[in-house]
């Protein structure tokens, strides 16, 4: 059943890829020479303050990025009703990097598409499609995803991933799920910086690693 579902979705997932000047009065008792001195001093002070502000902002941004990277050294997820925590390792696709837990392998499928496969059961996997905002739009990708989900199941529905995306700095996201007895297909579309990403997760109740795969997919950068 899983192989059939994956084949249908692979055939369906075809995308038509088709940014004031302020003035002040000087005192009438101030000479032209004094005006120039005051203006030069003020400009110099403003430049120095601007440089200091930019340097401070850059340092704060770097600290935030470093902190974010540190918090992604492990991944906590639920599987079969139990909370689990695994170490993350960075792996690289053609157009992105991804943090993955042990037991998964990344395999190229075609340009712009890879499969993250669970080593113990290859029917459990996640297709990763990494695009850029110059290739398509978020709305178009979501519309294409909904058409695909409708083609494989009339009973597909929105899937809540709000708890997973809180700290991911996403500009937008959407997700859907379709259930097939003991199996499920979940699609996630998100916009992160200049990357548009679609994840297609195939899972079953025996393995139950959907949450882990979604969270791994959200680490793409």
PDB file of C-alpha atoms in Angstrom:
ATOM      1  CA  UNK A   1       0.000   0.000   0.000  1.00  0.00           C
ATOM      2  CA  UNK A   2       2.793   2.440   0.946  1.00  0.00           C
ATOM      3  CA  UNK A   3       4.621   1.897  -2.330  1.00  0.00           C
ATOM      4  CA  UNK A   4       1.401   2.578  -4.267  1.00  0.00           C
ATOM      5  CA  UNK A   5       0.707   5.766  -2.312  1.00  0.00           C
ATOM      6  CA  UNK A   6       4.266   6.972  -2.844  1.00  0.00           C
ATOM      7  CA  UNK A   7       4.019   6.299  -6.569  1.00  0.00           C
ATOM      8  CA  UNK A   8       0.743   8.233  -6.859  1.00  0.00           C
ATOM      9  CA  UNK A   9       2.172  11.190  -4.980  1.00  0.00           C
ATOM     10  CA  UNK A  10       5.401  11.141  -6.979  1.00  0.00           C
ATOM     11  CA  UNK A  11       3.402  11.384 -10.200  1.00  0.00           C
ATOM     12  CA  UNK A  12       1.113  14.079  -8.768  1.00  0.00           C
ATOM     13  CA  UNK A  13       3.833  16.315  -7.348  1.00  0.00           C
ATOM     14  CA  UNK A  14       4.655  18.157 -10.584  1.00  0.00           C
ATOM     15  CA  UNK A  15       5.048  21.891 -10.097  1.00  0.00           C
ATOM     16  CA  UNK A  16       4.662  24.457 -12.898  1.00  0.00           C
ATOM     17  CA  UNK A  17       7.463  26.597 -11.796  1.00  0.00           C
ATOM     18  CA  UNK A  18       6.683  29.407 -13.266  1.00  0.00           C
ATOM     19  CA  UNK A  19      11.570  46.583  -1.323  1.00  0.00           C
ATOM     20  CA  UNK A  20      13.720  63.712   5.316  1.00  0.00           C
ATOM     21  CA  UNK A  21      15.861  65.958   6.118  1.00  0.00           C
ATOM     22  CA  UNK A  22      15.790  67.480   9.622  1.00  0.00           C
ATOM     23  CA  UNK A  23      16.806  71.096  10.053  1.00  0.00           C
ATOM     24  CA  UNK A  24      17.511  73.120  13.210  1.00  0.00           C
ATOM     25  CA  UNK A  25      17.881  76.861  13.766  1.00  0.00           C
ATOM     26  CA  UNK A  26      21.154  78.133  15.201  1.00  0.00           C
ATOM     27  CA  UNK A  27      21.250  80.814  17.878  1.00  0.00           C
ATOM     28  CA  UNK A  28      21.512  84.337  16.445  1.00  0.00           C
ATOM     29  CA  UNK A  29      24.542  84.937  18.684  1.00  0.00           C
ATOM     30  CA  UNK A  30      26.500  82.034  17.139  1.00  0.00           C
ATOM     31  CA  UNK A  31      29.043  82.948  14.475  1.00  0.00           C
ATOM     32  CA  UNK A  32      29.349  81.104  11.149  1.00  0.00           C
ATOM     33  CA  UNK A  33      32.600  79.563  12.359  1.00  0.00           C
ATOM     34  CA  UNK A  34      30.953  78.299  15.517  1.00  0.00           C
ATOM     35  CA  UNK A  35      28.067  76.856  13.462  1.00  0.00           C
ATOM     36  CA  UNK A  36      30.468  74.830  11.338  1.00  0.00           C
ATOM     37  CA  UNK A  37      32.289  73.579  14.434  1.00  0.00           C
ATOM     38  CA  UNK A  38      29.065  72.569  16.161  1.00  0.00           C
ATOM     39  CA  UNK A  39      27.732  70.876  13.006  1.00  0.00           C
ATOM     40  CA  UNK A  40      30.950  68.946  12.421  1.00  0.00           C
ATOM     41  CA  UNK A  41      31.049  67.804  16.048  1.00  0.00           C
ATOM     42  CA  UNK A  42      27.386  66.725  15.955  1.00  0.00           C
ATOM     43  CA  UNK A  43      27.809  64.819  12.691  1.00  0.00           C
ATOM     44  CA  UNK A  44      30.885  63.058  14.050  1.00  0.00           C
ATOM     45  CA  UNK A  45      29.011  62.073  17.190  1.00  0.00           C
ATOM     46  CA  UNK A  46      26.051  60.765  15.181  1.00  0.00           C
ATOM     47  CA  UNK A  47      28.332  58.715  12.933  1.00  0.00           C
ATOM     48  CA  UNK A  48      30.092  57.192  15.938  1.00  0.00           C
ATOM     49  CA  UNK A  49      26.785  56.407  17.631  1.00  0.00           C
ATOM     50  CA  UNK A  50      25.466  54.843  14.404  1.00  0.00           C
ATOM     51  CA  UNK A  51      28.555  52.651  14.052  1.00  0.00           C
ATOM     52  CA  UNK A  52      28.324  51.584  17.692  1.00  0.00           C
ATOM     53  CA  UNK A  53      24.624  50.759  17.270  1.00  0.00           C
ATOM     54  CA  UNK A  54      25.238  48.681  14.125  1.00  0.00           C
ATOM     55  CA  UNK A  55      28.099  46.795  15.779  1.00  0.00           C
ATOM     56  CA  UNK A  56      25.964  46.072  18.843  1.00  0.00           C
ATOM     57  CA  UNK A  57      23.069  44.868  16.667  1.00  0.00           C
ATOM     58  CA  UNK A  58      25.404  42.610  14.674  1.00  0.00           C
ATOM     59  CA  UNK A  59      26.819  41.135  17.890  1.00  0.00           C
ATOM     60  CA  UNK A  60      23.308  40.511  19.260  1.00  0.00           C
ATOM     61  CA  UNK A  61      22.253  38.826  16.007  1.00  0.00           C
ATOM     62  CA  UNK A  62      25.306  36.581  16.058  1.00  0.00           C
ATOM     63  CA  UNK A  63      24.617  35.630  19.674  1.00  0.00           C
ATOM     64  CA  UNK A  64      21.016  34.726  18.780  1.00  0.00           C
ATOM     65  CA  UNK A  65      22.168  32.601  15.835  1.00  0.00           C
ATOM     66  CA  UNK A  66      24.758  30.839  17.986  1.00  0.00           C
ATOM     67  CA  UNK A  67      22.141  30.145  20.645  1.00  0.00           C
ATOM     68  CA  UNK A  68      19.739  28.744  18.039  1.00  0.00           C
ATOM     69  CA  UNK A  69      22.394  26.423  16.666  1.00  0.00           C
ATOM     70  CA  UNK A  70      23.237  25.191  20.148  1.00  0.00           C
ATOM     71  CA  UNK A  71      19.595  24.355  20.930  1.00  0.00           C
ATOM     72  CA  UNK A  72      19.424  22.160  17.809  1.00  0.00           C
ATOM     73  CA  UNK A  73      22.064  19.693  18.954  1.00  0.00           C
ATOM     74  CA  UNK A  74      19.277  17.319  20.082  1.00  0.00           C
ATOM     75  CA  UNK A  75      15.732  16.594  18.944  1.00  0.00           C
ATOM     76  CA  UNK A  76      12.853  15.721  21.262  1.00  0.00           C
ATOM     77  CA  UNK A  77       9.766  14.093  19.757  1.00  0.00           C
ATOM     78  CA  UNK A  78       6.886  11.772  20.588  1.00  0.00           C
ATOM     79  CA  UNK A  79       6.660   8.271  19.160  1.00  0.00           C
ATOM     80  CA  UNK A  80       4.054   5.704  20.223  1.00  0.00           C
ATOM     81  CA  UNK A  81       3.029   7.950  23.095  1.00  0.00           C
ATOM     82  CA  UNK A  82       6.551   8.221  24.518  1.00  0.00           C
ATOM     83  CA  UNK A  83       8.884  11.230  24.564  1.00  0.00           C
ATOM     84  CA  UNK A  84      12.282  10.533  23.037  1.00  0.00           C
ATOM     85  CA  UNK A  85      15.428  12.625  22.626  1.00  0.00           C
ATOM     86  CA  UNK A  86      18.099  11.899  20.017  1.00  0.00           C
ATOM     87  CA  UNK A  87      21.354  13.554  19.006  1.00  0.00           C
ATOM     88  CA  UNK A  88      21.315  15.470  15.720  1.00  0.00           C
ATOM     89  CA  UNK A  89      23.881  15.242  12.942  1.00  0.00           C
ATOM     90  CA  UNK A  90      24.090  17.662  10.018  1.00  0.00           C
ATOM     91  CA  UNK A  91      23.732  16.141   6.567  1.00  0.00           C
ATOM     92  CA  UNK A  92      23.713  17.949   3.227  1.00  0.00           C
ATOM     93  CA  UNK A  93      21.378  17.809   0.280  1.00  0.00           C
ATOM     94  CA  UNK A  94      21.953  19.439  -3.089  1.00  0.00           C
ATOM     95  CA  UNK A  95      20.437  22.801  -2.037  1.00  0.00           C
ATOM     96  CA  UNK A  96      20.295  22.694   1.760  1.00  0.00           C
ATOM     97  CA  UNK A  97      21.571  21.248   5.016  1.00  0.00           C
ATOM     98  CA  UNK A  98      19.457  19.229   7.423  1.00  0.00           C
ATOM     99  CA  UNK A  99      19.757  18.046  11.031  1.00  0.00           C
ATOM    100  CA  UNK A 100      18.919  14.318  11.279  1.00  0.00           C
ATOM    101  CA  UNK A 101      18.660  11.801  14.098  1.00  0.00           C
ATOM    102  CA  UNK A 102      20.430   8.403  13.885  1.00  0.00           C
ATOM    103  CA  UNK A 103      18.801   5.741  11.747  1.00  0.00           C
ATOM    104  CA  UNK A 104      17.984   7.879   8.717  1.00  0.00           C
ATOM    105  CA  UNK A 105      19.814   8.175   5.395  1.00  0.00           C
ATOM    106  CA  UNK A 106      19.465  10.924   2.770  1.00  0.00           C
ATOM    107  CA  UNK A 107      19.218   9.661  -0.803  1.00  0.00           C
ATOM    108  CA  UNK A 108      19.066  11.888  -3.927  1.00  0.00           C
ATOM    109  CA  UNK A 109      15.927  11.237  -5.967  1.00  0.00           C
ATOM    110  CA  UNK A 110      16.170  13.826  -8.744  1.00  0.00           C
ATOM    111  CA  UNK A 111      17.382  17.444  -9.006  1.00  0.00           C
ATOM    112  CA  UNK A 112      15.830  19.400  -6.170  1.00  0.00           C
ATOM    113  CA  UNK A 113      14.296  16.315  -4.551  1.00  0.00           C
ATOM    114  CA  UNK A 114      15.750  13.923  -1.976  1.00  0.00           C
ATOM    115  CA  UNK A 115      14.399  11.115   0.194  1.00  0.00           C
ATOM    116  CA  UNK A 116      15.195  10.830   3.893  1.00  0.00           C
ATOM    117  CA  UNK A 117      14.683   7.113   4.501  1.00  0.00           C
ATOM    118  CA  UNK A 118      14.343   5.218   7.785  1.00  0.00           C
ATOM    119  CA  UNK A 119      17.002   2.515   7.687  1.00  0.00           C
ATOM    120  CA  UNK A 120      14.894  -0.128   9.459  1.00  0.00           C
ATOM    121  CA  UNK A 121      11.831   0.274   7.212  1.00  0.00           C
ATOM    122  CA  UNK A 122      12.149   1.959   3.824  1.00  0.00           C
ATOM    123  CA  UNK A 123       8.376   2.531   3.597  1.00  0.00           C
ATOM    124  CA  UNK A 124       8.875   5.152   6.325  1.00  0.00           C
ATOM    125  CA  UNK A 125      10.432   8.162   4.664  1.00  0.00           C
ATOM    126  CA  UNK A 126      10.255  11.861   3.906  1.00  0.00           C
ATOM    127  CA  UNK A 127      10.523  13.394   0.455  1.00  0.00           C
ATOM    128  CA  UNK A 128      12.221  16.807   0.566  1.00  0.00           C
ATOM    129  CA  UNK A 129      11.668  19.356  -2.193  1.00  0.00           C
ATOM    130  CA  UNK A 130      13.794  22.479  -1.748  1.00  0.00           C
ATOM    131  CA  UNK A 131      12.901  25.404  -3.995  1.00  0.00           C
ATOM    132  CA  UNK A 132      13.628  29.117  -4.040  1.00  0.00           C
ATOM    133  CA  UNK A 133      11.181  32.012  -3.994  1.00  0.00           C
ATOM    134  CA  UNK A 134      12.282  32.832  -7.539  1.00  0.00           C
ATOM    135  CA  UNK A 135      11.026  29.449  -8.758  1.00  0.00           C
ATOM    136  CA  UNK A 136       7.486  29.573  -7.343  1.00  0.00           C
ATOM    137  CA  UNK A 137       5.414  31.203  -4.610  1.00  0.00           C
ATOM    138  CA  UNK A 138       4.230  29.885  -1.262  1.00  0.00           C
ATOM    139  CA  UNK A 139       0.576  30.151  -2.307  1.00  0.00           C
ATOM    140  CA  UNK A 140       1.150  28.293  -5.572  1.00  0.00           C
ATOM    141  CA  UNK A 141       3.040  25.505  -3.810  1.00  0.00           C
ATOM    142  CA  UNK A 142       0.286  25.160  -1.201  1.00  0.00           C
ATOM    143  CA  UNK A 143      -2.379  25.034  -3.928  1.00  0.00           C
ATOM    144  CA  UNK A 144      -0.437  22.319  -5.771  1.00  0.00           C
ATOM    145  CA  UNK A 145      -0.045  20.376  -2.510  1.00  0.00           C
ATOM    146  CA  UNK A 146      -3.786  20.529  -1.791  1.00  0.00           C
ATOM    147  CA  UNK A 147      -4.541  19.233  -5.280  1.00  0.00           C
ATOM    148  CA  UNK A 148      -2.164  16.337  -4.699  1.00  0.00           C
ATOM    149  CA  UNK A 149      -3.671  15.468  -1.325  1.00  0.00           C
ATOM    150  CA  UNK A 150      -7.184  15.588  -2.793  1.00  0.00           C
ATOM    151  CA  UNK A 151      -6.087  13.230  -5.561  1.00  0.00           C
ATOM    152  CA  UNK A 152      -4.878  10.579  -3.114  1.00  0.00           C
ATOM    153  CA  UNK A 153      -7.636  10.990  -0.511  1.00  0.00           C
ATOM    154  CA  UNK A 154     -10.881  12.947  -0.508  1.00  0.00           C
ATOM    155  CA  UNK A 155     -10.740  12.847   3.289  1.00  0.00           C
ATOM    156  CA  UNK A 156      -7.450  14.711   3.660  1.00  0.00           C
ATOM    157  CA  UNK A 157      -7.519  17.546   6.206  1.00  0.00           C
ATOM    158  CA  UNK A 158      -5.331  20.335   7.620  1.00  0.00           C
ATOM    159  CA  UNK A 159      -2.652  19.170  10.043  1.00  0.00           C
ATOM    160  CA  UNK A 160      -1.690  21.334  13.028  1.00  0.00           C
ATOM    161  CA  UNK A 161       2.081  21.888  13.250  1.00  0.00           C
ATOM    162  CA  UNK A 162       1.940  25.133  15.256  1.00  0.00           C
ATOM    163  CA  UNK A 163       3.733  23.524  18.203  1.00  0.00           C
ATOM    164  CA  UNK A 164       6.597  22.462  15.922  1.00  0.00           C
ATOM    165  CA  UNK A 165       7.249  25.790  14.172  1.00  0.00           C
ATOM    166  CA  UNK A 166       7.340  28.226  17.117  1.00  0.00           C
ATOM    167  CA  UNK A 167      11.138  28.635  17.149  1.00  0.00           C
ATOM    168  CA  UNK A 168      11.892  27.999  13.473  1.00  0.00           C
ATOM    169  CA  UNK A 169      11.744  31.588  12.104  1.00  0.00           C
ATOM    170  CA  UNK A 170       9.320  30.625   9.339  1.00  0.00           C
ATOM    171  CA  UNK A 171       7.592  33.270   7.255  1.00  0.00           C
ATOM    172  CA  UNK A 172       4.660  30.974   6.502  1.00  0.00           C
ATOM    173  CA  UNK A 173       3.640  27.332   6.741  1.00  0.00           C
ATOM    174  CA  UNK A 174       0.809  24.915   5.970  1.00  0.00           C
ATOM    175  CA  UNK A 175       0.317  21.179   6.506  1.00  0.00           C
ATOM    176  CA  UNK A 176      -2.152  18.425   5.579  1.00  0.00           C
ATOM    177  CA  UNK A 177      -2.691  14.771   6.489  1.00  0.00           C
ATOM    178  CA  UNK A 178      -4.369  11.794   4.821  1.00  0.00           C
ATOM    179  CA  UNK A 179      -4.912   8.535   6.713  1.00  0.00           C
ATOM    180  CA  UNK A 180      -4.969   5.044   5.199  1.00  0.00           C
ATOM    181  CA  UNK A 181      -5.819   2.437   7.847  1.00  0.00           C
ATOM    182  CA  UNK A 182      -2.473   1.986   9.641  1.00  0.00           C
ATOM    183  CA  UNK A 183      -0.604   4.374   7.353  1.00  0.00           C
ATOM    184  CA  UNK A 184      -0.573   8.136   6.909  1.00  0.00           C
ATOM    185  CA  UNK A 185       0.768  10.722   4.501  1.00  0.00           C
ATOM    186  CA  UNK A 186       1.579  14.218   5.783  1.00  0.00           C
ATOM    187  CA  UNK A 187       2.592  17.143   3.607  1.00  0.00           C
ATOM    188  CA  UNK A 188       4.224  20.267   5.024  1.00  0.00           C
ATOM    189  CA  UNK A 189       4.976  23.447   3.069  1.00  0.00           C
ATOM    190  CA  UNK A 190       6.992  26.249   4.613  1.00  0.00           C
ATOM    191  CA  UNK A 191       8.831  29.429   3.701  1.00  0.00           C
ATOM    192  CA  UNK A 192      12.144  30.006   5.478  1.00  0.00           C
ATOM    193  CA  UNK A 193      14.364  32.925   4.399  1.00  0.00           C
ATOM    194  CA  UNK A 194      14.653  32.521   0.604  1.00  0.00           C
ATOM    195  CA  UNK A 195      13.790  28.804   0.641  1.00  0.00           C
ATOM    196  CA  UNK A 196      10.431  27.236  -0.144  1.00  0.00           C
ATOM    197  CA  UNK A 197      10.304  23.665   1.145  1.00  0.00           C
ATOM    198  CA  UNK A 198       7.763  20.882   0.773  1.00  0.00           C
ATOM    199  CA  UNK A 199       8.003  17.769   2.921  1.00  0.00           C
ATOM    200  CA  UNK A 200       6.008  14.627   2.147  1.00  0.00           C
ATOM    201  CA  UNK A 201       6.069  12.194   5.060  1.00  0.00           C
ATOM    202  CA  UNK A 202       5.121   8.511   4.788  1.00  0.00           C
ATOM    203  CA  UNK A 203       4.634   6.755   8.119  1.00  0.00           C
ATOM    204  CA  UNK A 204       2.721   3.938   9.806  1.00  0.00           C
ATOM    205  CA  UNK A 205       1.435   3.273  13.306  1.00  0.00           C
ATOM    206  CA  UNK A 206       4.001   0.526  13.917  1.00  0.00           C
ATOM    207  CA  UNK A 207       6.967   2.893  13.496  1.00  0.00           C
ATOM    208  CA  UNK A 208       5.298   6.271  14.268  1.00  0.00           C
ATOM    209  CA  UNK A 209       8.100   8.719  13.430  1.00  0.00           C
ATOM    210  CA  UNK A 210       6.031  11.444  11.748  1.00  0.00           C
ATOM    211  CA  UNK A 211       6.767  14.053  14.410  1.00  0.00           C
ATOM    212  CA  UNK A 212      10.493  13.305  14.283  1.00  0.00           C
ATOM    213  CA  UNK A 213      10.579  13.627  10.491  1.00  0.00           C
ATOM    214  CA  UNK A 214       8.619  16.891  10.472  1.00  0.00           C
ATOM    215  CA  UNK A 215      10.943  18.392  13.093  1.00  0.00           C
ATOM    216  CA  UNK A 216      14.002  17.239  11.143  1.00  0.00           C
ATOM    217  CA  UNK A 217      12.586  18.778   7.982  1.00  0.00           C
ATOM    218  CA  UNK A 218      12.031  22.100   9.737  1.00  0.00           C
ATOM    219  CA  UNK A 219      15.767  22.355  10.486  1.00  0.00           C
ATOM    220  CA  UNK A 220      16.495  22.791   6.765  1.00  0.00           C
ATOM    221  CA  UNK A 221      18.555  25.867   5.961  1.00  0.00           C
TER     222      UNK A 221
END
